[in-house]
Tab-separated table of C-alpha atoms in Angstrom:
chain	number	residue	atom	x	y	z
H	1	MET	CA	189.795	135.447	99.863
H	2	LEU	CA	187.268	137.027	97.504
H	3	LYS	CA	186.527	133.613	95.993
H	4	ALA	CA	185.802	132.127	99.420
H	5	LEU	CA	183.526	135.060	100.308
H	6	PHE	CA	181.573	134.652	97.020
H	7	LEU	CA	180.996	130.934	97.652
H	8	THR	CA	179.767	131.669	101.198
H	9	MET	CA	177.207	134.275	99.967
H	10	LEU	CA	175.996	131.919	97.204
H	11	THR	CA	175.405	129.120	99.737
H	12	LEU	CA	173.377	131.414	102.012
H	13	ALA	CA	171.260	132.568	99.053
H	14	LEU	CA	170.409	128.979	98.083
H	15	VAL	CA	169.431	128.108	101.668
H	16	LYS	CA	167.175	131.149	101.907
H	17	SER	CA	165.628	130.342	98.519
H	18	GLN	CA	164.703	126.852	99.749
H	19	ASP	CA	163.133	128.285	102.916
H	20	THR	CA	160.882	130.670	100.988
H	21	GLU	CA	159.599	128.052	98.493
H	22	GLU	CA	157.673	125.907	100.959
H	23	THR	CA	154.235	126.770	99.411
H	24	ILE	CA	153.840	126.770	95.628
H	25	THR	CA	150.512	127.344	93.815
H	26	TYR	CA	150.340	125.965	90.267
H	27	THR	CA	147.960	127.881	88.004
H	28	GLN	CA	149.480	127.250	84.555
H	29	CYS	CA	148.603	124.134	82.544
H	30	THR	CA	150.008	122.547	79.384
H	31	ASP	CA	148.165	122.674	76.033
H	32	GLY	CA	144.859	120.795	76.083
H	33	TYR	CA	144.256	121.505	79.789
H	34	GLU	CA	142.754	124.362	81.754
H	35	TRP	CA	142.982	125.398	85.389
H	36	ASP	CA	140.114	124.418	87.671
H	37	PRO	CA	139.972	127.118	90.384
H	38	VAL	CA	137.584	125.065	92.530
H	39	ARG	CA	139.561	121.849	92.594
H	40	GLN	CA	142.862	123.785	92.387
H	41	GLN	CA	144.240	121.550	89.644
H	42	CYS	CA	144.434	121.188	85.844
H	43	LYS	CA	141.606	119.448	84.028
H	44	ASP	CA	141.326	118.113	80.476
H	45	ILE	CA	139.523	120.171	77.782
H	46	ASP	CA	136.908	118.167	75.813
H	47	GLU	CA	137.620	119.453	72.287
H	48	CYS	CA	134.959	117.147	70.797
H	49	ASP	CA	132.377	119.101	72.800
H	50	ILE	CA	133.570	122.653	72.143
H	51	VAL	CA	135.133	122.449	68.642
H	52	PRO	CA	132.393	122.591	65.962
H	53	ASP	CA	132.716	119.842	63.356
H	54	ALA	CA	136.033	118.708	64.771
H	55	CYS	CA	136.456	115.720	62.426
H	56	LYS	CA	135.843	115.623	58.667
H	57	GLY	CA	135.244	112.896	56.125
H	58	GLY	CA	132.873	110.808	58.222
H	59	MET	CA	135.399	110.317	61.009
H	60	LYS	CA	134.303	110.284	64.653
H	61	CYS	CA	135.825	112.519	67.309
H	62	VAL	CA	137.262	110.818	70.410
H	63	ASN	CA	138.407	113.053	73.259
H	64	HIS	CA	141.819	112.240	74.685
H	65	TYR	CA	144.079	113.566	77.373
H	66	GLY	CA	145.253	116.978	76.202
H	67	GLY	CA	143.673	116.650	72.735
H	68	TYR	CA	141.391	114.504	70.605
H	69	LEU	CA	141.510	111.874	67.872
H	70	CYS	CA	139.659	111.491	64.553
H	71	LEU	CA	139.059	107.784	64.022
H	72	PRO	CA	136.946	105.655	61.655
H	73	LYS	CA	133.426	105.101	62.962
H	74	THR	CA	134.097	101.333	63.107
H	75	ALA	CA	137.091	101.722	65.432
H	76	GLN	CA	136.736	100.417	68.979
H	77	ILE	CA	138.549	101.994	71.934
H	78	ILE	CA	139.815	100.033	74.940
H	79	VAL	CA	140.998	102.076	77.909
H	80	ASN	CA	144.056	100.728	79.761
H	81	ASN	CA	144.660	102.419	83.094
H	82	GLU	CA	148.291	101.254	83.200
H	83	GLN	CA	150.613	104.146	84.078
H	84	PRO	CA	153.511	104.804	81.681
H	85	GLN	CA	157.041	104.422	82.889
H	86	GLN	CA	157.843	108.101	82.597
H	87	GLU	CA	155.940	111.269	81.982
H	88	THR	CA	156.159	113.101	78.671
H	89	PRO	CA	157.464	116.653	79.059
H	90	ALA	CA	155.191	119.377	77.806
H	91	ALA	CA	157.769	120.469	75.252
H	92	GLU	CA	157.609	117.038	73.574
H	93	GLY	CA	153.795	116.935	73.541
H	94	VAL	CA	153.193	117.275	69.828
H	95	GLY	CA	155.913	114.888	68.706
H	96	ALA	CA	154.697	112.165	71.069
H	97	ALA	CA	151.498	111.673	69.019
H	98	ALA	CA	153.279	110.007	66.153
H	99	ASN	CA	152.236	106.474	67.073
H	100	ALA	CA	148.438	107.055	67.112
H	101	ALA	CA	146.649	104.892	64.529
H	102	ALA	CA	143.309	103.141	63.881
H	103	THR	CA	142.208	100.229	61.711
H	104	SER	CA	139.130	100.309	59.453
H	105	SER	CA	136.307	97.751	59.642
H	106	THR	CA	137.614	95.779	56.694
H	107	GLY	CA	140.823	94.896	58.491
H	108	THR	CA	142.945	96.482	55.759
H	109	GLY	CA	143.733	99.974	54.700
H	110	GLY	CA	144.311	101.284	58.209
H	111	VAL	CA	144.363	105.038	58.666
H	112	ALA	CA	147.489	106.020	60.595
H	113	ALA	CA	148.289	109.266	62.310
H	114	SER	CA	152.078	108.767	62.092
H	115	GLY	CA	153.885	111.256	59.993
H	116	MET	CA	151.484	114.024	60.959
H	117	ALA	CA	152.883	114.671	64.401
H	118	ALA	CA	154.779	117.728	63.243
H	119	SER	CA	151.574	119.522	62.272
H	120	GLY	CA	149.491	117.850	64.934
H	121	VAL	CA	146.656	117.305	62.404
H	122	VAL	CA	144.837	114.007	61.850
H	123	PRO	CA	142.595	113.417	58.779
H	124	GLY	CA	139.310	115.107	59.562
H	125	GLY	CA	140.833	118.141	61.252
H	126	GLY	CA	141.535	116.654	64.708
H	127	PHE	CA	144.398	118.085	66.743
H	128	VAL	CA	146.408	115.529	68.675
H	129	ALA	CA	148.206	116.876	71.763
H	130	SER	CA	150.899	115.366	73.909
H	131	ALA	CA	148.638	112.922	75.743
H	132	ALA	CA	148.048	110.989	72.511
H	133	ALA	CA	151.326	109.234	73.093
H	134	GLY	CA	149.479	106.513	74.931
H	135	VAL	CA	147.354	105.428	71.887
H	136	GLN	CA	148.225	102.108	70.266
H	137	THR	CA	146.640	100.450	67.243
H	138	GLY	CA	145.442	96.881	66.879
H	139	ARG	CA	144.599	94.565	64.012
H	140	ASN	CA	141.040	93.716	65.116
H	141	ASN	CA	139.288	97.068	64.618
H	142	PHE	CA	140.044	98.491	68.044
H	143	VAL	CA	142.362	101.098	69.494
H	144	THR	CA	144.039	100.598	72.864
H	145	ARG	CA	144.428	103.873	74.800
H	146	ARG	CA	146.785	104.025	77.745
H	147	ASN	CA	146.219	106.706	80.331
H	148	PRO	CA	149.190	109.067	80.554
H	149	ALA	CA	150.486	110.509	83.736
H	150	ASP	CA	147.763	112.547	85.430
H	151	PRO	CA	148.146	116.070	83.969
H	152	GLN	CA	146.623	117.456	87.154
H	153	ARG	CA	149.213	115.734	89.256
H	154	ILE	CA	152.267	117.591	90.467
H	155	PRO	CA	155.423	115.494	90.922
H	156	ALA	CA	155.677	114.438	94.546
H	157	ASN	CA	158.160	116.471	96.473
H	158	PRO	CA	158.149	116.309	100.260
H	159	SER	CA	159.663	119.793	100.466
H	160	HIS	CA	156.831	121.386	98.419
H	161	ARG	CA	153.234	121.911	99.581
H	162	ILE	CA	150.259	123.189	97.564
H	163	GLN	CA	147.683	125.658	98.766
H	164	CYS	CA	144.062	124.285	98.602
H	165	ALA	CA	140.787	126.177	98.874
H	166	THR	CA	138.578	125.922	101.950
H	167	GLY	CA	136.951	122.497	102.151
H	168	TYR	CA	139.805	120.790	100.276
H	169	GLU	CA	143.023	119.153	101.452
H	170	GLN	CA	146.249	117.985	99.877
H	171	SER	CA	146.323	114.289	98.957
H	172	GLU	CA	149.310	111.981	98.890
H	173	HIS	CA	149.596	112.701	95.165
H	174	ASN	CA	149.893	116.444	95.850
H	175	VAL	CA	146.422	117.305	94.441
H	176	CYS	CA	143.559	119.081	96.197
H	177	GLN	CA	140.745	116.713	97.109
H	178	ASP	CA	137.366	117.360	98.767
H	179	ILE	CA	137.068	116.921	102.525
H	180	ASP	CA	134.040	114.749	103.454
H	181	GLU	CA	132.968	116.567	106.600
H	182	CYS	CA	130.045	114.151	107.098
H	183	THR	CA	132.352	111.125	107.274
H	184	ALA	CA	135.055	112.919	109.212
H	185	GLY	CA	132.548	114.176	111.775
H	186	THR	CA	133.687	117.789	111.428
H	187	HIS	CA	130.206	119.071	110.555
H	188	ASN	CA	127.954	120.940	112.947
H	189	CYS	CA	124.577	119.403	112.000
H	190	ARG	CA	122.102	118.777	114.801
H	191	ALA	CA	121.195	115.290	115.951
H	192	ASP	CA	117.798	115.526	114.207
H	193	GLN	CA	119.415	116.590	110.908
H	194	VAL	CA	121.166	114.706	108.119
H	195	CYS	CA	124.606	115.759	106.881
H	196	ILE	CA	124.965	115.978	103.078
H	197	ASN	CA	128.536	116.280	101.739
H	198	LEU	CA	129.124	118.847	98.983
H	199	ARG	CA	132.206	119.806	96.989
H	200	GLY	CA	134.248	121.900	99.359
H	201	SER	CA	131.482	122.086	101.953
H	202	PHE	CA	128.450	120.303	103.460
H	203	ALA	CA	124.762	120.947	104.135
H	204	CYS	CA	122.412	120.077	107.011
H	205	GLN	CA	118.980	118.848	105.949
H	206	CYS	CA	115.932	117.478	107.702
H	207	PRO	CA	115.103	113.780	107.175
H	208	PRO	CA	112.323	112.887	104.716
H	209	GLY	CA	108.918	113.638	106.199
H	210	TYR	CA	110.256	116.562	108.267
H	211	GLN	CA	110.650	120.265	107.567
H	212	LYS	CA	112.894	122.882	109.127
H	213	ARG	CA	111.165	125.327	111.450
H	214	GLY	CA	113.637	127.684	113.028
H	215	GLU	CA	116.531	125.527	114.131
H	216	GLN	CA	114.484	122.344	114.590
H	217	CYS	CA	113.120	119.664	112.269
H	218	VAL	CA	109.381	119.137	112.809
H	219	ASP	CA	107.094	116.459	111.386
H	220	ILE	CA	105.165	117.264	108.192
H	221	ASP	CA	101.454	116.448	108.610
H	222	GLU	CA	100.827	115.006	105.136
H	223	CYS	CA	97.171	114.452	106.039
H	224	ALA	CA	96.691	118.242	106.356
H	225	ILE	CA	97.795	118.736	102.743
H	226	PRO	CA	95.182	116.954	100.601
H	227	PRO	CA	94.768	114.956	98.522
H	228	TYR	CA	97.293	112.354	99.621
H	229	CYS	CA	94.752	109.605	100.394
H	230	HIS	CA	91.558	108.634	98.606
H	231	GLN	CA	89.426	108.283	101.754
H	232	ARG	CA	91.217	108.348	105.133
H	233	CYS	CA	94.739	109.517	106.031
H	234	VAL	CA	96.673	108.646	109.197
H	235	ASN	CA	99.722	110.800	109.997
H	236	THR	CA	102.801	109.219	111.599
H	237	PRO	CA	106.195	110.729	112.627
H	238	GLY	CA	108.011	111.418	109.377
H	239	SER	CA	105.415	109.669	107.228
H	240	PHE	CA	101.726	108.700	106.836
H	241	TYR	CA	99.526	105.866	105.601
H	242	CYS	CA	96.071	105.571	104.043
H	243	GLN	CA	92.992	103.706	105.228
H	244	CYS	CA	89.666	102.913	103.557
H	245	ASN	CA	86.059	103.059	104.723
H	246	PRO	CA	84.124	99.837	105.401
H	247	GLY	CA	83.322	98.057	102.154
H	248	PHE	CA	86.547	99.241	100.481
H	249	GLN	CA	90.119	98.033	100.437
H	250	LEU	CA	93.445	99.720	99.698
H	251	ALA	CA	94.712	99.340	96.139
H	252	ALA	CA	98.254	98.337	95.201
H	253	ASN	CA	99.374	101.989	95.075
H	254	ASN	CA	98.519	102.337	98.816
H	255	TYR	CA	96.555	105.518	98.088
H	256	THR	CA	93.376	104.578	96.211
H	257	CYS	CA	90.427	102.718	97.750
H	258	VAL	CA	88.590	100.172	95.603
H	259	ASP	CA	85.233	98.545	96.247
H	260	ILE	CA	85.110	95.080	97.839
H	261	ASN	CA	82.777	92.723	95.999
H	262	GLU	CA	81.168	91.057	99.003
H	263	CYS	CA	79.163	88.759	96.727
H	264	ASP	CA	82.405	87.154	95.529
H	265	ALA	CA	84.465	87.368	98.703
H	266	SER	CA	82.012	86.382	101.436
H	267	ASN	CA	78.456	86.015	100.177
H	268	GLN	CA	76.140	86.237	103.193
H	269	CYS	CA	72.872	86.332	101.247
H	270	ALA	CA	70.564	83.325	101.481
H	271	GLN	CA	69.469	83.501	97.840
H	272	GLN	CA	70.643	86.353	95.611
H	273	CYS	CA	73.452	88.873	96.241
H	274	TYR	CA	74.004	92.171	94.443
H	275	ASN	CA	77.204	94.140	94.982
H	276	ILE	CA	76.946	97.918	95.245
H	277	LEU	CA	79.625	100.555	95.860
H	278	GLY	CA	80.940	100.049	99.379
H	279	SER	CA	78.324	97.459	100.362
H	280	PHE	CA	75.905	94.799	99.061
H	281	ILE	CA	72.206	93.910	99.150
H	282	CYS	CA	70.373	90.598	99.258
H	283	GLN	CA	67.350	89.644	97.168
H	284	CYS	CA	64.931	86.756	97.362
H	285	ASN	CA	63.480	84.590	94.631
H	286	GLN	CA	59.871	85.026	93.545
H	287	GLY	CA	57.481	83.982	96.282
H	288	TYR	CA	59.893	84.851	99.093
H	289	GLU	CA	60.413	87.995	101.148
H	290	LEU	CA	63.574	89.360	102.682
H	291	SER	CA	63.652	88.895	106.428
H	292	SER	CA	64.411	91.612	108.984
H	293	ASP	CA	68.126	90.773	109.007
H	294	ARG	CA	68.251	91.701	105.278
H	295	LEU	CA	70.131	88.464	104.582
H	296	ASN	CA	67.662	85.581	104.774
H	297	CYS	CA	64.459	84.979	102.797
H	298	GLU	CA	61.075	83.968	104.216
H	299	ASP	CA	58.015	82.609	102.414
H	300	ILE	CA	55.467	85.178	103.781
H	301	ASN	CA	53.814	88.442	102.484
H	302	GLU	CA	51.609	91.219	103.826
H	303	CYS	CA	48.469	89.814	102.243
H	304	GLU	CA	48.891	86.583	104.208
H	305	THR	CA	49.749	88.244	107.493
H	306	THR	CA	48.318	91.689	108.163
H	307	ASN	CA	46.670	94.077	105.703
H	308	GLU	CA	44.089	96.855	105.722
H	309	CYS	CA	41.877	95.624	102.849
H	310	ARG	CA	38.053	95.621	103.373
H	311	GLU	CA	35.774	92.647	102.994
H	312	ASP	CA	34.754	93.670	99.469
H	313	GLU	CA	38.402	94.087	98.468
H	314	MET	CA	41.140	91.643	97.667
H	315	CYS	CA	44.813	92.058	98.653
H	316	TRP	CA	47.509	92.058	95.988
H	317	ASN	CA	51.101	91.657	97.168
H	318	TYR	CA	53.922	93.174	95.139
H	319	HIS	CA	57.671	93.718	95.567
H	320	GLY	CA	57.933	96.102	98.473
H	321	GLY	CA	54.290	96.364	99.546
H	322	PHE	CA	50.645	95.466	98.840
H	323	ARG	CA	47.456	97.025	97.403
H	324	CYS	CA	43.725	96.497	97.775
H	325	TYR	CA	41.480	96.068	94.717
H	326	PRO	CA	37.673	95.572	94.515
H	327	ARG	CA	36.553	91.979	94.405
H	328	ASN	CA	33.947	92.971	91.813
H	329	PRO	CA	35.649	95.273	89.338
H	330	CYS	CA	32.734	95.214	86.843
H	331	GLN	CA	31.099	98.478	85.889
H	332	ASP	CA	27.680	98.917	84.262
H	333	PRO	CA	26.625	97.471	81.852
H	334	TYR	CA	29.090	94.652	82.620
H	335	VAL	CA	28.227	91.922	85.080
H	336	LEU	CA	30.543	89.618	87.026
H	337	THR	CA	30.456	86.039	85.738
H	338	SER	CA	33.558	84.611	87.409
H	339	GLU	CA	36.500	85.862	89.398
H	340	ASN	CA	37.907	88.985	87.715
H	341	ARG	CA	35.809	88.399	84.542
H	342	CYS	CA	33.101	90.860	83.452
H	343	VAL	CA	30.729	90.209	80.508
H	344	CYS	CA	28.487	92.632	78.658
H	345	PRO	CA	25.101	90.854	77.969
H	346	VAL	CA	24.135	90.601	74.298
H	347	SER	CA	20.565	91.483	75.209
H	348	ASN	CA	21.695	94.918	76.356
H	349	ALA	CA	21.706	97.397	73.479
H	350	MET	CA	24.581	99.313	75.090
H	351	CYS	CA	26.868	96.305	74.613
H	352	ARG	CA	26.768	96.389	70.800
H	353	GLU	CA	29.727	98.812	70.529
H	354	LEU	CA	31.593	97.564	73.568
H	355	PRO	CA	34.042	94.657	74.027
H	356	GLN	CA	32.196	91.435	74.785
H	357	SER	CA	34.254	90.790	77.943
H	358	ILE	CA	36.822	92.424	80.196
H	359	VAL	CA	39.230	90.287	82.252
H	360	TYR	CA	41.129	91.973	85.144
H	361	LYS	CA	44.713	90.864	85.806
H	362	TYR	CA	47.418	92.172	88.193
H	363	MET	CA	51.184	91.892	88.098
H	364	SER	CA	54.192	93.557	89.726
H	365	ILE	CA	57.680	94.309	88.423
H	366	ARG	CA	60.810	95.717	90.035
H	367	SER	CA	61.842	99.305	89.589
H	368	ASP	CA	64.330	100.103	86.796
H	369	ARG	CA	63.974	96.698	85.157
H	370	SER	CA	66.272	96.153	82.184
H	371	VAL	CA	64.722	96.633	78.742
H	372	PRO	CA	63.543	95.286	76.375
H	373	SER	CA	61.870	92.633	78.509
H	374	ASP	CA	58.910	90.267	77.970
H	375	ILE	CA	56.574	90.782	80.922
H	376	PHE	CA	53.086	89.374	80.115
H	377	GLN	CA	51.458	86.981	77.611
H	378	ILE	CA	47.826	87.257	76.409
H	379	GLN	CA	46.077	84.271	74.844
H	380	ALA	CA	42.592	83.537	73.497
H	381	THR	CA	40.527	81.219	75.706
H	382	THR	CA	37.954	80.384	73.006
H	383	ILE	CA	38.984	79.539	69.461
H	384	TYR	CA	36.513	79.718	66.611
H	385	ALA	CA	36.937	78.028	63.230
H	386	ASN	CA	37.714	80.158	60.177
H	387	THR	CA	38.509	83.230	62.264
H	388	ILE	CA	41.432	85.633	62.404
H	389	ASN	CA	42.708	87.139	65.676
H	390	THR	CA	44.643	90.412	65.929
H	391	PHE	CA	46.087	92.032	69.061
H	392	ARG	CA	46.659	95.667	69.986
H	393	ILE	CA	47.222	97.993	72.967
H	394	LYS	CA	43.920	99.852	73.228
H	395	SER	CA	44.863	102.301	76.023
H	396	GLY	CA	47.439	102.992	78.750
H	397	ASN	CA	50.446	103.322	76.474
H	398	GLU	CA	50.415	107.052	75.786
H	399	ASN	CA	54.167	107.409	76.482
H	400	GLY	CA	55.212	104.325	74.541
H	401	GLU	CA	56.500	102.267	77.472
H	402	PHE	CA	55.098	99.004	76.031
H	403	TYR	CA	54.919	97.076	72.767
H	404	LEU	CA	52.586	94.144	71.927
H	405	ARG	CA	54.185	91.441	69.753
H	406	GLN	CA	51.933	88.728	68.283
H	407	THR	CA	53.556	85.344	68.826
H	408	SER	CA	50.898	83.027	67.269
H	409	PRO	CA	47.421	83.236	65.716
H	410	VAL	CA	45.930	83.069	69.211
H	411	SER	CA	48.534	84.749	71.484
H	412	ALA	CA	50.715	87.859	71.911
H	413	MET	CA	53.509	89.040	74.232
H	414	LEU	CA	53.602	92.400	76.054
H	415	VAL	CA	57.140	93.823	75.946
H	416	LEU	CA	58.522	96.525	78.230
H	417	VAL	CA	60.586	98.864	76.038
H	418	LYS	CA	61.216	101.733	78.482
H	419	SER	CA	62.593	101.383	81.994
H	420	LEU	CA	60.051	102.236	84.705
H	421	SER	CA	60.776	103.670	88.148
H	422	GLY	CA	58.512	103.004	91.125
H	423	PRO	CA	56.492	103.054	93.111
H	424	ARG	CA	53.937	103.570	90.329
H	425	GLU	CA	50.861	101.913	88.835
H	426	TYR	CA	50.059	101.426	85.140
H	427	ILE	CA	46.699	100.207	83.745
H	428	VAL	CA	47.031	98.860	80.191
H	429	ASP	CA	44.101	97.550	78.088
H	430	LEU	CA	45.130	94.726	75.742
H	431	GLU	CA	42.467	94.027	73.094
H	432	MET	CA	41.978	90.929	70.935
H	433	LEU	CA	39.848	91.433	67.775
H	434	THR	CA	38.260	88.338	66.229
H	435	VAL	CA	36.667	88.292	62.729
H	436	ASN	CA	35.635	85.383	60.514
H	437	SER	CA	37.134	84.879	57.081
H	438	ILE	CA	34.083	86.234	55.211
H	439	GLY	CA	33.632	89.268	57.445
H	440	THR	CA	30.184	88.412	58.762
H	441	PHE	CA	31.280	88.021	62.376
H	442	ARG	CA	33.272	90.430	64.534
H	443	THR	CA	33.885	90.540	68.266
H	444	SER	CA	36.467	91.812	70.750
H	445	SER	CA	37.591	91.153	74.287
H	446	VAL	CA	39.844	93.176	76.593
H	447	LEU	CA	42.385	92.155	79.204
H	448	ARG	CA	42.795	95.055	81.652
H	449	LEU	CA	46.291	94.594	83.083
H	450	THR	CA	47.310	96.498	86.228
H	451	ILE	CA	51.123	96.754	86.444
H	452	ILE	CA	52.542	97.742	89.832
H	453	VAL	CA	56.163	98.991	89.726
H	454	GLY	CA	57.794	98.391	93.108
H	455	PRO	CA	59.928	101.001	94.902
H	456	PHE	CA	63.135	98.958	94.687
H	457	SER	CA	65.255	97.542	91.896
H	458	PHE	CA	65.757	94.290	93.814
C-alpha cells in the first residue's frame, strides 16, 4: 500500500515538473563562447583579437569555433559548412582537438597539434577548444575546417520554448532572430516615409530630398542652400537640377558651367571670330568694317561716307573711328613741297640746325596689341654714294613704348615693346642721319609718325 502511494506521488511530481518547464532561458555558454544579451544566444569569442601575441614562433593565429589555432603562415584554410553527424559534448571539448594539424610550405615536416589535446596548447601559445574537432589536415599546404554544430543553437525540443527580447522571435532552430517589421508590414511608418529595419526594431525616415517637419516629410529646397549650382538652380520635388546662362553649357558633373566656344561650334562671323567668356565677337580684315549686325563685314569707312573734317583738313580712318588732320602740316620755316612732305630751304639761315625734311605719316593699331610687334618700317628715299645712314627715335618715346631696329644700311623697323590701350594718340619722330665717309657732309631727315590706338582690341 505504501509502495503504491509513493509511486502515485512520484508520477504527479513528474507531470507537474513538465508543466512548469515550458519556458527555459539559456544564459550559460561553454568555454570559448559568451552570452549575447541582445540576440539572446551564445556567440563565439575571437581570441585572436583579444589575446595579445596569441601565437609565438612566427605562427599565425586563426580564430575557430570556441578557440583558436596557431598555424604556419603558409597554411591555407578551406571552410566546409558540412554539419557533423553528432555534436561534441562540452565536457569532451578539450580532448576533441587532438586531430588538428597543418602542413608547412615545403610539403614535409608538418606541424601537428595531436598529442597536445590534454593541455590544450598548440606551438605558439594558442589554446584549442572543443570546436577544433572539425579541423582536418591536408598534404597540399591547406587546412580543411568543418563547422561544428552551432554553439548558439539549442537542441530542438517541441516541448521547450525560449524567451526572446522585444523585436526578436524564435526560429525553427530554437534561436532568437530579428523580426523584419518593414517586410512583415507591422511598422507604423506613414505613407510618405520609408521603413528602415534595425536589429530588434525599425525606424521611419523621410525619402532622400525630404526632411521631417513635425509629423510630415516636406521637400528640401536645395536651391535655397547655396552653392549647389554654379549659375542657376531649379528645385524639383525631392531633388533639383542645374542650368547655365546663355553662352555656357553644363559640365559632366552636372553642377559646373563651362564656356561654349562659339567660334568652334557654330561660327557666325563673316571673317574673323574671337571667343570670349559666355559669348563671342566678330572682326573684319583690314580695309573692312563690321556691319550693324556685328557679324558681317562691309568695305566702307567714315571718311568715305560722312565726316566732320573741314576743307583744309584730311580725314584719317582708324579702327573704331576717324580723325581730321591739316592738309598742310608744315610749320615755319618749312614749306610744303608734296603731299605730307615739308622741306626747310637751304637759303634760310634758320634751316642750318634743323632736319632737311619732315615727312608726315599716319597709322592706326588695335588696343592691347600683343608685344613685341613690328609696326612700321622707315626707309631712305635718296641714297648717296660713300655715305653712312643711322636711325634713331628723336622724340615721342619718353616711356619706352617703342624700339627702332636697323634692318639694312638704308632702312629700320619700329617695334612696339609695350602694350598700348586706346583710344590714344602717339606722335613719334624717327630720324635718319646721313654722313659721308670722310665726314665732310652731314644731313638729317625726320619721319613724324602719328600712331592712333583704337578703343577696341579687335
